[in-house]
Coordinates of C-alpha atoms in Angstrom, one line a residue:
Chain A
X15 CA -12.3 -31.1 -26.2
X16 CA -11.0 -29.1 -29.1
X17 CA -9.2 -25.8 -29.2
X18 CA -12.2 -23.8 -30.3
X19 CA -14.5 -24.9 -27.5
X20 CA -11.7 -24.1 -25.1
X21 CA -11.4 -20.6 -26.5
X22 CA -15.2 -20.2 -26.2
X23 CA -15.1 -21.2 -22.5
X24 CA -12.2 -18.9 -21.9
X25 CA -14.0 -16.0 -23.5
X26 CA -17.0 -16.9 -21.4
X27 CA -14.8 -16.8 -18.4
X28 CA -13.6 -13.3 -19.4
X29 CA -17.2 -12.2 -19.6
X30 CA -17.9 -13.8 -16.2
X31 CA -20.3 -16.3 -17.7
X32 CA -18.4 -19.5 -16.8
X33 CA -17.6 -20.9 -13.4
X34 CA -14.5 -22.3 -12.0
X35 CA -15.7 -25.9 -12.3
X36 CA -16.4 -25.5 -16.0
X37 CA -12.9 -24.2 -16.5
X38 CA -11.4 -27.1 -14.6
X39 CA -13.3 -29.6 -16.7
X40 CA -11.8 -28.0 -19.8
X41 CA -8.4 -28.2 -18.3
X42 CA -8.8 -31.8 -17.3
X43 CA -10.1 -32.7 -20.7
X44 CA -7.3 -30.8 -22.4
X45 CA -4.2 -32.0 -20.7
X46 CA -1.9 -30.7 -23.5
X47 CA 0.9 -28.4 -22.5
X48 CA -0.2 -25.7 -25.0
X49 CA -3.8 -25.7 -23.7
X50 CA -2.5 -25.6 -20.1
X51 CA -0.4 -22.6 -21.0
X52 CA -3.3 -20.8 -22.7
X53 CA -5.4 -21.5 -19.6
X54 CA -2.7 -20.2 -17.4
X55 CA -2.5 -16.9 -19.3
X56 CA -6.2 -16.4 -19.2
X57 CA -6.3 -17.3 -15.5
X58 CA -4.0 -14.4 -14.9
X59 CA -6.2 -12.1 -17.0
X60 CA -9.3 -13.4 -15.2
X61 CA -7.8 -13.0 -11.8
X62 CA -6.7 -9.5 -12.6
X63 CA -10.1 -8.7 -13.9
X64 CA -11.7 -9.9 -10.8
X65 CA -9.1 -8.0 -8.8
X66 CA -8.2 -11.2 -7.0
X67 CA -4.6 -10.4 -7.1
X68 CA -2.3 -8.0 -8.8
X69 CA -0.8 -9.8 -11.8
X70 CA 3.0 -10.4 -11.8
X71 CA 4.4 -7.5 -13.7
X72 CA 7.2 -5.4 -12.4
X73 CA 7.0 -6.6 -8.9
X74 CA 6.5 -10.2 -8.6
X75 CA 7.4 -10.3 -4.9
X76 CA 4.7 -7.9 -3.9
X77 CA 2.2 -9.6 -6.1
X78 CA 2.9 -12.9 -4.4
X79 CA 2.7 -11.3 -1.0
X80 CA -0.6 -9.7 -1.9
X81 CA -2.0 -13.0 -3.2
X82 CA -0.9 -14.8 -0.1
X83 CA -2.1 -12.1 2.2
X84 CA -5.5 -12.2 0.7
X85 CA -5.9 -15.9 1.1
X86 CA -8.4 -16.8 3.8
X87 CA -6.9 -18.7 6.7
X88 CA -7.2 -22.4 6.1
X89 CA -9.7 -24.2 8.2
X90 CA -8.3 -27.2 9.9
X91 CA -11.5 -28.2 11.6
X92 CA -13.0 -29.9 8.6
X93 CA -16.4 -28.4 9.2
X94 CA -18.3 -26.8 6.4
X95 CA -17.1 -27.4 2.9
X96 CA -13.5 -28.6 3.0
X97 CA -13.5 -29.5 -0.7
X98 CA -14.2 -25.9 -1.6
X99 CA -11.6 -24.6 0.7
X100 CA -9.1 -27.0 -0.8
X101 CA -9.9 -25.9 -4.3
X102 CA -9.6 -22.2 -3.3
X103 CA -6.2 -22.8 -1.8
X104 CA -4.8 -24.7 -4.7
X105 CA -6.3 -22.2 -7.1
X106 CA -4.5 -19.3 -5.4
X107 CA -1.3 -21.2 -5.1
X108 CA -1.5 -22.0 -8.8
X109 CA -2.1 -18.3 -9.7
X110 CA 0.9 -17.4 -7.6
X111 CA 3.1 -20.0 -9.4
X112 CA 1.9 -18.7 -12.8
X113 CA 2.6 -15.2 -11.6
X114 CA 6.2 -16.1 -10.9
X115 CA 6.7 -18.3 -14.0
X116 CA 5.0 -16.0 -16.5
X117 CA 6.0 -12.8 -14.8
X118 CA 8.1 -10.2 -16.6
X119 CA 11.4 -9.7 -14.8
X120 CA 11.3 -6.0 -14.5
X121 CA 13.5 -5.8 -11.5
X122 CA 15.0 -2.6 -10.4
X123 CA 16.2 -1.2 -7.2
X124 CA 12.9 0.6 -6.8
X125 CA 10.8 -2.5 -7.2
X126 CA 13.0 -4.3 -4.7
X127 CA 12.4 -1.6 -2.1
X128 CA 8.7 -2.0 -2.6
X129 CA 8.9 -5.7 -2.3
X130 CA 10.7 -5.5 1.0
X131 CA 8.2 -3.0 2.2
X132 CA 5.3 -5.3 1.2
X133 CA 6.9 -8.3 2.9
X134 CA 7.7 -6.3 6.0
X135 CA 4.2 -5.0 6.3
X136 CA 2.8 -8.5 5.8
X137 CA 5.1 -10.1 8.3
X138 CA 6.4 -7.5 10.7
X139 CA 8.1 -10.2 12.8
X140 CA 10.1 -11.7 9.9
X141 CA 12.4 -8.7 9.4
X142 CA 15.5 -10.7 10.0
X143 CA 14.9 -13.1 7.1
X144 CA 13.7 -10.4 4.7
X145 CA 16.2 -7.7 5.6
X146 CA 18.9 -8.3 3.0
X147 CA 17.8 -10.4 0.1
X148 CA 19.9 -8.3 -2.3
X149 CA 23.1 -9.0 -0.6
X150 CA 22.4 -12.6 -0.3
X151 CA 21.6 -13.0 -4.0
X152 CA 18.8 -15.4 -4.9
X153 CA 16.1 -15.3 -2.3
X154 CA 13.0 -17.3 -1.5
X155 CA 10.1 -15.2 -2.4
X156 CA 7.4 -16.9 -0.6
X157 CA 6.9 -20.2 1.2
X158 CA 3.5 -21.3 2.3
X159 CA 2.7 -24.7 3.7
X160 CA -0.2 -24.6 6.1
X161 CA -1.2 -28.3 5.9
X162 CA 1.3 -29.8 3.5
X163 CA -1.1 -29.4 0.5
X164 CA 0.3 -26.3 -1.2
X165 CA 3.9 -25.3 -1.2
X166 CA 5.6 -22.5 -3.0
X167 CA 9.2 -21.7 -2.8
X168 CA 10.6 -19.9 -5.8
X169 CA 14.1 -18.8 -6.0
X170 CA 14.4 -15.5 -7.8
X171 CA 17.5 -13.9 -9.1
X172 CA 17.4 -10.3 -8.0
X173 CA 20.2 -9.3 -10.3
X174 CA 18.4 -10.5 -13.4
X175 CA 18.9 -8.1 -16.3
X176 CA 16.0 -6.9 -18.3
X177 CA 15.6 -9.0 -21.5
X178 CA 15.1 -7.1 -24.8
X179 CA 11.5 -8.1 -24.6
X180 CA 11.0 -6.6 -21.1
X181 CA 12.9 -3.5 -22.2
X182 CA 10.6 -3.1 -25.2
X183 CA 7.5 -3.3 -23.0
X184 CA 9.0 -0.8 -20.5
X185 CA 9.8 1.6 -23.3
X186 CA 6.1 1.5 -24.3
X187 CA 4.9 1.9 -20.7
X188 CA 7.1 5.0 -20.4
X189 CA 5.9 6.4 -23.7
X190 CA 2.3 5.9 -22.6
X191 CA 3.0 7.6 -19.3
X192 CA 4.9 10.5 -20.6
X193 CA 2.3 11.8 -23.0
X194 CA 0.3 14.8 -21.9
X195 CA -2.5 14.3 -19.5
X196 CA -6.1 14.2 -20.6
X197 CA -7.0 17.5 -19.0
X198 CA -9.2 16.4 -16.1
X199 CA -6.2 15.5 -13.9
X200 CA -2.9 16.7 -15.2
X201 CA -0.5 16.0 -12.4
X202 CA -1.4 12.4 -11.7
X203 CA -0.1 11.1 -15.1
X204 CA 3.1 13.0 -14.5
X205 CA 3.5 11.5 -11.1
X206 CA 3.0 8.1 -12.7
X207 CA 5.6 8.9 -15.4
X208 CA 8.0 10.1 -12.7
X209 CA 7.7 6.8 -10.8
X210 CA 8.8 5.0 -13.9
X211 CA 12.0 6.9 -14.4
X212 CA 14.3 5.5 -11.8
X213 CA 15.8 2.2 -12.6
Chain B
X233 CA -52.3 8.8 -4.9
X234 CA -51.0 12.3 -4.8
X235 CA -48.2 11.4 -2.5
X236 CA -46.5 9.1 -5.0
X237 CA -45.2 11.9 -7.3
X238 CA -44.1 13.7 -4.2
X239 CA -42.2 10.7 -3.0
X240 CA -40.7 10.2 -6.5
X241 CA -39.6 13.7 -6.7
X242 CA -38.1 13.5 -3.2
X243 CA -36.3 10.3 -4.1
X244 CA -35.0 11.8 -7.4
X245 CA -34.1 15.2 -6.1
X246 CA -31.3 14.2 -3.8
X247 CA -29.3 12.2 -6.3
X248 CA -29.8 14.9 -8.9
X249 CA -28.6 17.6 -6.5
X250 CA -25.8 15.3 -5.6
X251 CA -24.9 14.9 -9.2
X252 CA -25.0 18.6 -9.8
X253 CA -22.8 19.3 -6.9
X254 CA -20.1 16.8 -7.8
X255 CA -20.1 17.8 -11.4
X256 CA -19.7 21.4 -10.3
X257 CA -16.6 20.3 -8.4
X258 CA -15.2 18.6 -11.5
X259 CA -15.8 21.8 -13.6
X260 CA -13.9 23.8 -10.9
X261 CA -11.1 21.2 -11.0
X262 CA -10.8 21.5 -14.7
X263 CA -10.6 25.3 -14.5
X264 CA -8.1 25.2 -11.6
X265 CA -5.8 22.9 -13.6
X266 CA -5.5 25.7 -16.2
X267 CA -5.2 28.7 -13.7
X268 CA -4.0 27.8 -10.3
X269 CA -0.4 28.3 -9.3
X270 CA 1.1 26.3 -6.4
X271 CA 4.0 24.5 -4.9
X272 CA 4.1 21.4 -2.8
X273 CA 5.4 18.0 -2.1
X274 CA 3.5 14.8 -3.0
X275 CA 4.0 11.1 -2.6
X276 CA 3.1 8.5 -5.3
X277 CA 2.6 4.9 -4.3
X278 CA 1.8 1.9 -6.4
X279 CA 2.6 -1.8 -6.2
X280 CA 6.3 -1.9 -5.9
X281 CA 7.1 1.8 -5.8
X282 CA 6.8 4.6 -3.2
X283 CA 8.4 7.9 -4.0
X284 CA 8.2 11.6 -3.0
X285 CA 8.3 14.6 -5.3
X286 CA 8.5 18.3 -5.1
X287 CA 6.3 20.2 -7.5
X288 CA 6.1 23.8 -8.7
X289 CA 3.4 25.0 -11.0
X290 CA 3.4 28.4 -12.7
X291 CA 0.8 29.9 -15.0
X292 CA 1.9 32.8 -17.3
X293 CA -0.1 34.1 -20.2
X294 CA -2.1 30.9 -20.4
X295 CA 1.0 28.7 -20.4
X296 CA 1.0 26.2 -17.6
X297 CA 4.6 25.2 -16.6
X298 CA 5.2 22.4 -14.1
X299 CA 8.4 21.3 -12.6
X300 CA 8.7 18.0 -10.7
X301 CA 11.7 16.8 -8.9
X302 CA 12.1 13.5 -7.1
X303 CA 13.2 13.8 -3.5
X304 CA 14.2 10.3 -2.7
X305 CA 16.3 7.7 -4.5
X306 CA 17.8 8.5 -7.8
X307 CA 17.7 12.2 -8.7
X308 CA 15.2 13.0 -11.4
X309 CA 13.5 16.1 -12.6
X310 CA 11.2 17.1 -15.4
X311 CA 9.7 20.3 -16.7
X312 CA 6.5 20.5 -18.7
X313 CA 4.7 23.3 -20.5
X314 CA 1.0 22.7 -21.1
X315 CA 1.6 19.0 -20.4
X316 CA 4.4 18.7 -23.0
X317 CA 7.8 17.6 -21.7
X318 CA 10.4 20.4 -22.1
X319 CA 13.3 18.7 -20.4
X320 CA 14.0 15.6 -18.3
X321 CA 16.9 13.9 -16.5
X322 CA 18.2 10.8 -18.1
X323 CA 18.9 9.5 -21.5
X324 CA 18.0 11.6 -24.5
X325 CA 14.3 11.4 -25.2
X326 CA 12.2 12.3 -28.2
X327 CA 8.6 12.9 -27.9
X328 CA 5.7 13.5 -30.3
X329 CA 4.3 17.0 -30.3
X330 CA 0.7 17.2 -29.3
X331 CA -2.0 18.8 -31.2
X332 CA -3.6 21.4 -28.9
X333 CA -6.9 19.7 -29.4
X334 CA -5.4 16.4 -28.3
X335 CA -3.6 17.1 -25.1
X336 CA -5.8 19.7 -23.7
X337 CA -9.1 18.1 -24.7
X338 CA -11.6 18.7 -22.0
X339 CA -14.3 16.3 -21.2
X340 CA -17.6 17.6 -19.9
X341 CA -18.4 16.2 -16.4
X342 CA -21.9 15.4 -17.9
X343 CA -20.2 13.1 -20.5
X344 CA -18.1 11.6 -17.8
X345 CA -21.2 10.8 -15.8
X346 CA -22.3 8.4 -18.5
X347 CA -19.3 6.1 -17.7
X348 CA -18.8 6.9 -14.0
X349 CA -21.2 7.3 -11.1
X350 CA -20.0 10.6 -9.8
X351 CA -20.8 11.5 -6.2
X352 CA -19.6 13.6 -3.4
X353 CA -18.7 11.0 -0.7
X354 CA -17.8 13.2 2.2
X355 CA -15.1 15.4 3.6
X356 CA -11.6 14.8 4.7
X357 CA -8.3 16.5 5.4
X358 CA -5.2 16.2 3.2
X359 CA -1.9 18.1 3.7
X360 CA -3.6 20.0 6.5
X361 CA -6.3 21.3 4.2
X362 CA -10.0 20.7 4.1
X363 CA -11.1 18.6 1.2
X364 CA -14.2 17.3 -0.5
X365 CA -14.2 13.7 -1.5
X366 CA -15.5 12.8 -5.0
X367 CA -16.1 9.2 -5.8
X368 CA -16.2 8.2 -9.4
X369 CA -17.4 4.7 -9.6
X370 CA -17.2 2.9 -13.0
X371 CA -20.6 1.9 -14.5
X372 CA -19.1 -1.2 -16.1
X373 CA -16.2 -3.6 -15.4
X374 CA -14.0 -2.2 -18.2
X375 CA -12.5 0.7 -16.2
X376 CA -11.3 1.5 -12.7
X377 CA -12.8 3.8 -10.2
X378 CA -11.3 7.0 -8.8
X379 CA -11.5 8.7 -5.5
X380 CA -10.5 12.4 -5.6
X381 CA -9.9 14.6 -2.6
X382 CA -10.4 18.1 -3.8
X383 CA -9.0 21.1 -2.0
X384 CA -12.0 23.2 -0.8
X385 CA -10.2 26.4 -1.6
X386 CA -8.6 25.7 -5.0
X387 CA -10.5 22.5 -6.2
X388 CA -7.3 20.8 -7.1
X389 CA -6.9 17.2 -6.2
X390 CA -4.8 16.9 -3.1
X391 CA -5.2 13.1 -3.1
X392 CA -6.2 10.7 -5.8
X393 CA -6.8 6.9 -5.5
X394 CA -7.3 4.5 -8.4
X395 CA -9.5 1.7 -7.2
X396 CA -10.1 -1.8 -8.5
X397 CA -13.6 -3.4 -8.4
X398 CA -13.2 -4.4 -4.8
X399 CA -12.3 -0.9 -3.8
X400 CA -8.7 -1.7 -3.2
X401 CA -6.3 1.0 -4.2
X402 CA -4.0 0.4 -7.2
X403 CA -2.2 3.7 -6.8
X404 CA -2.1 6.6 -4.5
X405 CA -1.2 10.2 -5.3
X406 CA -1.2 12.5 -2.3
X407 CA 0.2 15.8 -1.2
X408 CA 1.8 16.2 2.1
X409 CA 2.5 19.9 1.6
X410 CA 0.4 22.1 -0.6
X411 CA 0.7 25.9 -0.9
X412 CA -1.3 27.9 -3.4
X413 CA 1.2 30.7 -3.8
X414 CA 1.6 33.2 -6.6
X415 CA 4.6 33.2 -8.8
X416 CA 6.3 30.1 -7.3
X417 CA 10.0 29.8 -8.1
X418 CA 10.4 27.3 -11.0
X419 CA 13.8 26.4 -12.3
X420 CA 15.1 23.3 -14.0
X421 CA 18.7 22.2 -13.2
X422 CA 21.6 21.4 -15.4
X423 CA 20.7 17.8 -15.5
X424 CA 17.4 18.5 -17.2
X425 CA 18.1 17.4 -20.8
X426 CA 16.0 19.1 -23.5
X427 CA 13.4 16.8 -25.0
X428 CA 13.4 16.9 -28.8
X429 CA 10.6 16.5 -31.3
X430 CA 10.2 13.0 -32.7
X431 CA 9.5 12.5 -36.4
X432 CA 6.1 10.9 -37.1
X433 CA 4.0 10.0 -40.0
X434 CA 0.4 11.0 -39.6
X435 CA -2.2 8.3 -40.2
X436 CA -5.8 8.3 -41.2
X437 CA -8.2 7.7 -38.3
X438 CA -9.4 4.6 -40.0
X439 CA -5.9 3.2 -40.6
X440 CA -6.2 0.9 -37.6
X441 CA -9.3 0.2 -35.5
X442 CA -10.5 -1.9 -32.7
X443 CA -13.6 -4.0 -33.3
X444 CA -14.4 -3.7 -29.7
X445 CA -13.9 -0.8 -27.3
X446 CA -15.2 -0.2 -23.8
X447 CA -18.1 2.3 -23.9
X448 CA -17.0 5.9 -23.9
X449 CA -13.5 5.3 -25.1
X450 CA -12.6 7.1 -28.3
X451 CA -9.5 7.6 -30.4
X452 CA -7.5 10.7 -29.3
X453 CA -4.3 10.1 -31.3
X454 CA -3.0 7.9 -34.2
X455 CA 0.5 8.3 -35.5
X456 CA 3.3 6.2 -36.9
X457 CA 6.8 6.5 -35.4
X458 CA 10.0 4.5 -35.5
X459 CA 11.4 2.7 -32.5
X460 CA 14.6 4.1 -31.2
X461 CA 16.2 0.8 -30.5
X462 CA 15.5 -1.1 -33.8
X463 CA 14.3 1.7 -36.1
X464 CA 11.2 -0.3 -36.8
X465 CA 7.9 1.3 -37.7
X466 CA 5.3 1.4 -34.9
X467 CA 1.8 2.7 -35.1
X468 CA 0.6 4.4 -31.9
X469 CA -3.0 4.8 -31.0
X470 CA -4.4 6.4 -27.9
X471 CA -7.9 6.0 -26.6
X472 CA -9.5 7.7 -23.6
X473 CA -12.8 8.1 -21.8
X474 CA -12.0 11.5 -20.4
X475 CA -10.3 10.0 -17.3
X476 CA -8.7 6.7 -18.1
X477 CA -6.4 6.2 -21.1
X478 CA -4.8 3.3 -22.9
X479 CA -2.2 3.1 -25.7
X480 CA -2.1 0.6 -28.6
X481 CA 1.3 0.0 -30.3
X482 CA 1.4 -2.0 -33.5
X483 CA 4.6 -3.2 -35.1
X484 CA 5.6 -5.8 -37.7
X485 CA 6.3 -9.2 -36.2
X486 CA 10.0 -10.1 -36.1
X487 CA 12.0 -13.0 -34.7
X488 CA 12.7 -12.6 -31.1
X489 CA 9.4 -10.9 -30.1
X490 CA 7.3 -12.8 -27.7
X491 CA 3.9 -14.1 -28.9
X492 CA 2.0 -13.5 -25.7
X493 CA 3.0 -11.3 -22.8
X494 CA 1.0 -9.9 -19.9
X495 CA 2.0 -7.9 -17.0
X496 CA 0.8 -5.4 -14.5
X497 CA 2.7 -2.5 -13.1
X498 CA 0.7 -1.0 -10.3
X499 CA -2.3 0.6 -12.1
X500 CA -0.9 -0.1 -15.6
X501 CA -1.8 -3.2 -17.5
X502 CA 0.4 -4.4 -20.5
X503 CA -0.7 -7.0 -22.9
X504 CA 1.2 -8.1 -26.1
X505 CA 0.0 -10.6 -28.6
X506 CA 0.8 -11.7 -32.1
X507 CA -1.8 -10.8 -34.7
X508 CA -2.1 -12.3 -38.2
X509 CA -3.2 -9.8 -40.8
X510 CA -3.3 -9.9 -44.6
X511 CA -0.1 -7.8 -44.5
X512 CA 1.7 -10.3 -42.5
X513 CA 2.0 -10.8 -38.7
X514 CA 2.0 -7.9 -36.3
X515 CA 2.6 -7.5 -32.7
X516 CA -0.1 -5.7 -30.8
X517 CA 0.7 -4.2 -27.4
X518 CA -2.0 -2.6 -25.3
X519 CA -0.9 -0.5 -22.3
X520 CA -3.0 1.5 -20.0
X521 CA -4.7 2.2 -16.7
X522 CA -7.5 -0.3 -17.4
X523 CA -8.2 -3.8 -16.1
X524 CA -6.0 -6.5 -17.6
X525 CA -9.1 -8.2 -19.0
X526 CA -10.1 -5.0 -20.9
X527 CA -6.6 -4.7 -22.3
X528 CA -6.7 -8.3 -23.4
X529 CA -10.0 -7.8 -25.2
X530 CA -8.8 -4.7 -27.0
X531 CA -5.6 -6.5 -28.0
X532 CA -7.8 -9.3 -29.5
X533 CA -10.0 -6.8 -31.4
X534 CA -7.4 -4.7 -33.3
X535 CA -7.8 -4.9 -37.1
X536 CA -6.1 -3.1 -40.0
X537 CA -8.5 -0.6 -41.4
X538 CA -7.8 1.3 -44.6
X539 CA -5.1 -1.1 -45.9
X540 CA -2.3 1.0 -44.6
X541 CA 1.2 -0.6 -44.3
X542 CA 3.6 0.1 -41.6
X543 CA 6.6 1.7 -43.2

């Protein structure tokens, strides 16, 4: 399968005209790292477009939590369509991995607070393990292993500095947010801008 | 068969009346934004951030002044006049002065209704006050929906949710205290550093264009500035549909820039990609409160128009 047809399929995906299986066929046929990478990026865009999970961005931890929280409970009974369930689970796990690998490391104190909040709300009983990830340095973001099929344990360096690339993007996000509102709702953009100021 | 027109009229009347009522609320909201003085405390929440802020808004001789101060975490304040930053805590910042027509452009609710299904969705209470809930559902997948909780007395939004296509909130803006008072005290502190005017080169409207735009989005700004960090030229385009906005930044490609980058900060999508043009390679960055797929598609559609070079 050549690059052009891959792109066509990808654009069909973006227009909601292709299904998951078609995409998987393309991926299987491709196999090259570059094609895989392109697919991964579009997978993020597609997932975001479908609102399936909040793409990585500034708060990977919360994104991961959200993705995991939204995952339907795996069925162990084997009744119904186990194949589909399996695909769904792997697909979600893959999207989470991509989120972490391709995510921009926009960490700041603020984002960490949010991450802890999200984790706590998702797992109120697990406060002991998520209480002090900053003090403990690299922390495990998420770990999910319901039946030994899909595992995710990604160490993340909370003290990671912004790269020049991330800083450039953040500058633009701020500039976008700080411009005057469009008139219909003037305070909301200012609130948005204000939430970007603390680092 | 005489009952059929009656039925039709009956079926049509209620949505029409609905539309008229909700559009009326939007008109009141737009007017209130220009006239109403108040003070209050609001919270803003998005993926990864939750903060509370104190706000004072004063209207004198048609000038709307708004002071916002963060109440938790790092101290931060900002003062705006007619939407333009006057001063702000933090590193020195330059901004581009708006044209009056640009920043304060008003969009008729009727126009907005072409892109959003606008309805009154019920009543609620926010900050101890009675509100009317307006739902603005997007008519296509290229923008997000809004839910606005408008104060019955002043028509200002006391709560605003940005919703993705599944109705899940991407951000929440909500007052916990709201007082429509006259002459609220408004004062910026010592730490509020004056914002200076940034030099820009004006560009023709056709200098850059997007081959594809979501319906209803139009260009509201196009300028060329220089980046503070590298002193490199950057064209800045802003598009809006009257409610949602996105920015497009174009700069010459240089070593060290990423080829493809995507991220999502709460409601804000950011997409960067390398673009080959006859003037050499550029980096296109699309940032806005639009779905990531929409931002991606816009980034893919940017073309150089009237042969203008970035200088």
